[in-house]
Amino acid sequence: MLYIFVNIEINLGHFIDVLKANFEKHKKLALVSTIQFVPCLQSVKKELNDEGYNILIPQVKPLSPGEILGCTSPKLQEDVDAVIYLGDGRFHLESVMIQNPSLVAYQYDPYSKKFTHEEYDFDLMTRKRKEAVEIAQKCHVFGLIQGSLGRQGNPRIVEDLERKLQASGKKFVRVLLSEITPQKLSSFTDIDCWVQVACPRLSIDWGVNFKKPLLTPYELVTVLQYVPFRTDSYPMDYYANESLGPWTNNHETHRTCRPKRNHITVVASQT
């Protein structure tokens, strides 16, 4: 598969001026963005740090430095004063706010050139997700949805969840769906609880619209008591190398073990 990075040029001068006007030099600021604007972050960091500012660009591997996804964001250190998202829309920004619920967050929209203070009701989200988990703890028949849209539905995650359900004595059925809607799931009357291996944000953002619990893989393993459900943090590590467990895509248990190559030393031949 060929992966081509796309870089979109924007007016960096205005973005830099906005940061200078709103933050003092001693403030420690983290810059994040979506992949098309990631190269811009390095330019902003260099110019501001050269002037005495304290700018960092966090990374959660295997993503690029500064890159975030709607389901994957870095956990920032407590001494960071604010995180600033360069991009339009809130979907990706909400990911880093969920991962860092106590951190002040701002957004700079490169198209409208608006700079805004953004908030996310983390307590409401975790309360709603905990309610779904508590209902699921009383369920007996689970529907495991393997998303078939693009590369969302990782079969290794599905298989890991199936083993955990089987070990817990739960009944389950695997369903392949390209689109997950309340209307489609309502036709499965024998399912007590759904677990979708597609996009965690579908459950987080829209789970309340489904009649039966629609869990993420992480939430299922809390139901099965492999890890506790915490109301003070919620992991955004779905594609991170360093994640909580094999219910995420790039956990070490899913990586292909390649044999190490012997070290070859090239010595110049003498004639």
JSON list of C-alpha atoms in Angstrom, two decimals, residues 11-13 15-17 19 31 37-51 53-57:
[
{"chain": "A", "resi": 11, "resn": "ASN", "atom": "CA", "xyz": [-1.16, 31.59, 6.39]},
{"chain": "A", "resi": 12, "resn": "LEU", "atom": "CA", "xyz": [1.21, 30.67, 9.18]},
{"chain": "A", "resi": 13, "resn": "GLY", "atom": "CA", "xyz": [2.03, 34.29, 9.90]},
{"chain": "A", "resi": 15, "resn": "PHE", "atom": "CA", "xyz": [-1.48, 31.82, 13.30]},
{"chain": "A", "resi": 16, "resn": "ILE", "atom": "CA", "xyz": [1.84, 32.80, 14.87]},
{"chain": "A", "resi": 17, "resn": "ASP", "atom": "CA", "xyz": [0.62, 36.35, 15.55]},
{"chain": "A", "resi": 19, "resn": "LEU", "atom": "CA", "xyz": [-0.38, 32.78, 19.55]},
{"chain": "A", "resi": 31, "resn": "LEU", "atom": "CA", "xyz": [0.50, 21.99, 19.22]},
{"chain": "A", "resi": 37, "resn": "PHE", "atom": "CA", "xyz": [-1.29, 20.49, 8.63]},
{"chain": "A", "resi": 38, "resn": "VAL", "atom": "CA", "xyz": [1.38, 18.62, 10.60]},
{"chain": "A", "resi": 39, "resn": "PRO", "atom": "CA", "xyz": [4.34, 20.10, 8.64]},
{"chain": "A", "resi": 40, "resn": "CYS", "atom": "CA", "xyz": [3.07, 23.57, 9.57]},
{"chain": "A", "resi": 41, "resn": "LEU", "atom": "CA", "xyz": [3.46, 22.77, 13.26]},
{"chain": "A", "resi": 42, "resn": "GLN", "atom": "CA", "xyz": [7.22, 22.33, 12.94]},
{"chain": "A", "resi": 43, "resn": "SER", "atom": "CA", "xyz": [7.57, 25.73, 11.29]},
{"chain": "A", "resi": 44, "resn": "VAL", "atom": "CA", "xyz": [5.50, 27.40, 14.01]},
{"chain": "A", "resi": 45, "resn": "LYS", "atom": "CA", "xyz": [7.47, 25.66, 16.75]},
{"chain": "A", "resi": 46, "resn": "LYS", "atom": "CA", "xyz": [10.83, 26.72, 15.34]},
{"chain": "A", "resi": 47, "resn": "GLU", "atom": "CA", "xyz": [9.89, 30.37, 14.89]},
{"chain": "A", "resi": 48, "resn": "LEU", "atom": "CA", "xyz": [8.28, 30.76, 18.31]},
{"chain": "A", "resi": 49, "resn": "ASN", "atom": "CA", "xyz": [10.95, 28.82, 20.21]},
{"chain": "A", "resi": 50, "resn": "ASP", "atom": "CA", "xyz": [13.62, 30.95, 18.52]},
{"chain": "A", "resi": 51, "resn": "GLU", "atom": "CA", "xyz": [11.85, 33.95, 20.07]},
{"chain": "A", "resi": 53, "resn": "TYR", "atom": "CA", "xyz": [8.47, 30.66, 23.63]},
{"chain": "A", "resi": 54, "resn": "ASN", "atom": "CA", "xyz": [8.00, 27.15, 25.04]},
{"chain": "A", "resi": 55, "resn": "ILE", "atom": "CA", "xyz": [6.34, 25.16, 22.27]},
{"chain": "A", "resi": 56, "resn": "LEU", "atom": "CA", "xyz": [6.25, 21.37, 22.11]},
{"chain": "A", "resi": 57, "resn": "ILE", "atom": "CA", "xyz": [4.82, 18.97, 19.56]}
]
